[in-house]
Amino acid sequence: EDQVTQSPEALRLQEGESSSLNCSYTVSGLRGLFWYRQDPGKGPEFLFTLYSAGEEKEKERLKATLTKKESFLHITAPKPEDSATYLCAVQARGTYKYIFGTGTRLKVLA
Amino acid sequence: DSGVTQTPKHLITATGQRVTLRCSPRSGDLSVYWYQQSLDQGLQFLIQYYNGEERAKGNILERFSAQQFPDLHSELNLSSLELGDSALYFCASSPSPNNEQFFGPGTRLTVL
């Protein structure tokens, strides 16, 4: 069964303290892996798409990487405005379904 | 602003009732997706349409139905509502079924 697991569930960082969020997936052939940011009560906001192992994407303080079994979202020198829930989703080949993980709630303290 | 619009923003209704949620995708996007997000659960994929045709079905209850119209807007119909249906319902759109999705602001449904 296709599955996405994110860890940790919650993370508290001091401003400037870099860290990584993990997304482990089990799918029968990966079509794409997607990262989103979600603020409370709002719709998820698209961040990155990764398609193949070894691929990396960067945007401001965020960098996403992909291996054959997991993806990492690295946050460098985070700021309080980076506080949000970060969601990972995968789409398997042969299906149009997207499977979302339950997310990592990030809190960055000033 | 993602360009995806959803109406209404809030909906309060009683058990046993029926409601319709509406979604307009971004200009040019042909795929529309519906998701349910409850406090104790993550984003649950309900259903996907592409250019008017159903492409994928997730954990959508038989009491729920959806359609995508020729102008590409979509409606999610929820009937015989139960307390447990209270949740945020999101619509998302993408150019094709394999692209990243852009989410609307959601409709918060409260069933009393």
XYZ file of C-alpha atoms in Angstrom:
222
model
C 0.000 0.000 0.000
C 1.252 3.473 -0.890
C 2.205 5.391 2.223
C 3.788 8.683 3.322
C 5.246 9.239 6.793
C 6.576 12.568 8.027
C 8.812 13.163 11.011
C 9.038 14.726 13.447
C 5.372 15.535 14.106
C 6.385 18.809 15.712
C 9.612 20.794 15.884
C 10.586 23.887 17.849
C 13.643 25.813 16.728
C 15.332 28.969 17.840
C 15.682 31.633 15.169
C 18.797 30.815 13.154
C 18.910 27.154 14.248
C 18.997 25.055 11.069
C 17.281 21.666 10.876
C 15.697 19.117 8.529
C 12.246 17.626 8.137
C 11.833 14.093 6.847
C 9.314 12.533 4.475
C 9.541 8.763 3.986
C 7.460 7.182 1.267
C 6.484 3.773 0.004
C 5.024 3.750 -3.485
C 5.116 1.379 -6.403
C 7.052 3.733 -8.650
C 7.275 7.436 -7.876
C 5.847 9.896 -10.356
C 6.482 12.969 -8.207
C 7.013 14.187 -4.643
C 5.621 17.538 -3.566
C 6.274 19.827 -0.593
C 3.689 22.311 0.677
C 3.525 24.839 3.488
C 0.256 25.337 5.353
C -0.580 28.164 7.741
C -3.398 27.612 10.264
C -6.851 27.780 8.678
C -5.450 28.352 5.173
C -4.942 26.230 2.102
C -1.562 24.557 1.504
C 0.911 26.613 -0.504
C 3.051 24.826 -3.088
C 6.816 24.865 -2.470
C 8.637 22.219 -4.547
C 8.242 19.269 -6.895
C 10.910 16.544 -7.083
C 10.817 13.769 -9.668
C 13.941 11.642 -9.376
C 16.512 10.547 -6.802
C 19.361 13.024 -6.469
C 17.238 16.001 -7.454
C 17.427 19.160 -5.312
C 15.392 22.364 -5.318
C 15.988 25.582 -3.361
C 13.912 28.592 -2.441
C 15.150 31.203 -0.002
C 15.926 29.381 3.281
C 14.412 26.068 2.098
C 16.084 23.233 0.219
C 14.369 19.976 -0.742
C 16.226 16.791 -1.614
C 15.070 13.370 -2.805
C 16.376 9.821 -2.477
C 14.717 6.572 -3.529
C 12.940 6.211 -0.187
C 12.721 9.653 1.392
C 12.858 13.384 0.966
C 14.281 16.027 3.252
C 13.279 19.645 3.628
C 16.279 21.521 4.993
C 15.625 24.848 6.670
C 18.683 27.080 6.974
C 18.751 29.884 9.565
C 14.958 29.878 10.004
C 12.975 32.959 10.965
C 9.723 33.158 12.970
C 7.776 33.654 9.714
C 8.833 30.149 8.659
C 6.554 28.773 11.390
C 3.905 26.610 9.682
C 2.963 23.020 8.999
C 5.022 21.484 6.201
C 3.270 18.783 4.178
C 4.748 16.188 1.878
C 2.729 14.413 -0.828
C 3.523 11.728 -3.374
C 1.948 10.621 -6.598
C 2.624 7.076 -7.761
C 2.975 6.003 -11.379
C -0.173 4.484 -12.815
C -2.471 6.543 -10.585
C -3.641 10.107 -10.390
C -4.090 9.989 -6.612
C -2.020 12.177 -4.333
C -1.159 10.843 -0.873
C -0.364 13.418 1.764
C 1.587 12.888 4.959
C 0.233 14.278 8.224
C 2.820 17.045 8.250
C 5.472 18.526 10.530
C 4.378 21.479 12.678
C 7.330 23.868 12.807
C 7.590 26.657 15.366
C 10.502 29.080 15.129
C 11.075 31.155 18.226
C 12.519 34.684 18.091
C -3.484 34.288 -3.563
C -3.364 30.996 -5.517
C -6.041 31.998 -8.022
C -8.370 29.202 -6.862
C -11.630 30.454 -5.392
C -14.008 28.601 -3.103
C -17.442 29.536 -1.854
C -18.789 29.809 0.721
C -15.980 30.453 3.229
C -18.058 29.217 6.140
C -21.102 27.000 6.298
C -23.079 26.041 9.376
C -25.831 23.482 9.016
C -27.655 20.718 10.861
C -27.334 16.952 10.776
C -29.249 15.322 7.957
C -29.000 18.343 5.687
C -27.400 18.667 2.257
C -24.889 21.328 1.174
C -23.006 22.250 -1.986
C -19.467 23.602 -2.016
C -18.214 25.418 -5.089
C -14.746 25.772 -6.571
C -13.366 27.794 -9.491
C -9.907 26.663 -10.640
C -7.035 28.883 -11.727
C -7.319 30.200 -15.252
C -6.056 27.532 -17.645
C -6.099 24.653 -15.154
C -8.063 21.623 -16.300
C -7.723 19.417 -13.191
C -9.673 19.938 -9.996
C -9.184 18.065 -6.718
C -11.225 17.944 -3.507
C -9.781 17.283 -0.049
C -11.164 17.019 3.476
C -9.072 18.145 6.456
C -10.225 17.390 9.984
C -8.445 18.364 13.217
C -7.453 14.788 13.982
C -6.566 13.809 10.433
C -4.384 15.152 7.672
C -5.464 16.067 4.189
C -7.695 13.294 2.891
C -7.966 13.085 -0.881
C -11.587 12.776 -1.984
C -11.799 12.976 -5.759
C -10.145 14.379 -8.881
C -11.550 15.589 -12.188
C -9.777 16.407 -15.426
C -11.570 18.408 -18.090
C -14.965 17.250 -16.870
C -14.141 13.592 -16.338
C -13.489 11.778 -13.081
C -9.841 10.638 -12.956
C -9.252 9.347 -9.437
C -11.270 8.577 -6.360
C -10.008 8.530 -2.792
C -11.802 7.989 0.474
C -14.994 9.676 -0.617
C -18.161 8.572 1.155
C -21.212 7.470 -0.842
C -23.103 10.412 0.706
C -20.682 12.746 -1.086
C -20.618 13.422 -4.809
C -18.868 15.859 -7.096
C -18.817 17.032 -10.667
C -16.843 19.328 -12.932
C -18.812 21.450 -15.351
C -17.951 22.479 -18.949
C -16.670 25.867 -17.706
C -14.320 23.802 -15.441
C -15.736 24.919 -12.126
C -16.525 22.094 -9.728
C -19.065 21.390 -7.031
C -18.863 19.000 -4.076
C -22.234 17.857 -2.762
C -22.470 16.534 0.782
C -25.753 14.946 1.876
C -27.237 13.350 5.000
C -24.666 15.305 6.952
C -23.281 13.921 10.193
C -21.393 15.624 13.021
C -18.214 13.931 11.835
C -18.412 15.682 8.485
C -17.418 18.941 10.151
C -14.076 19.846 8.584
C -12.227 22.141 6.241
C -12.862 21.245 2.611
C -10.219 22.309 0.141
C -10.316 22.478 -3.600
C -7.101 22.498 -5.617
C -6.354 22.835 -9.304
C -3.491 22.056 -11.670
C -2.860 22.300 -15.410
C -2.882 18.511 -15.790
C -3.312 15.472 -13.503
C 0.440 15.155 -12.912
C 1.370 18.680 -11.888
C 1.704 20.393 -8.536
C -1.609 21.560 -7.128
C -2.673 25.055 -6.120
C -5.112 25.159 -3.233
C -8.021 27.431 -2.561
C -8.699 29.057 0.824
C -11.122 26.294 1.846
C -14.688 26.059 3.077
C -15.150 25.472 6.787
C -18.177 23.260 7.318
C -19.724 22.982 10.761
C -22.489 20.405 11.282
C -24.514 20.942 14.460
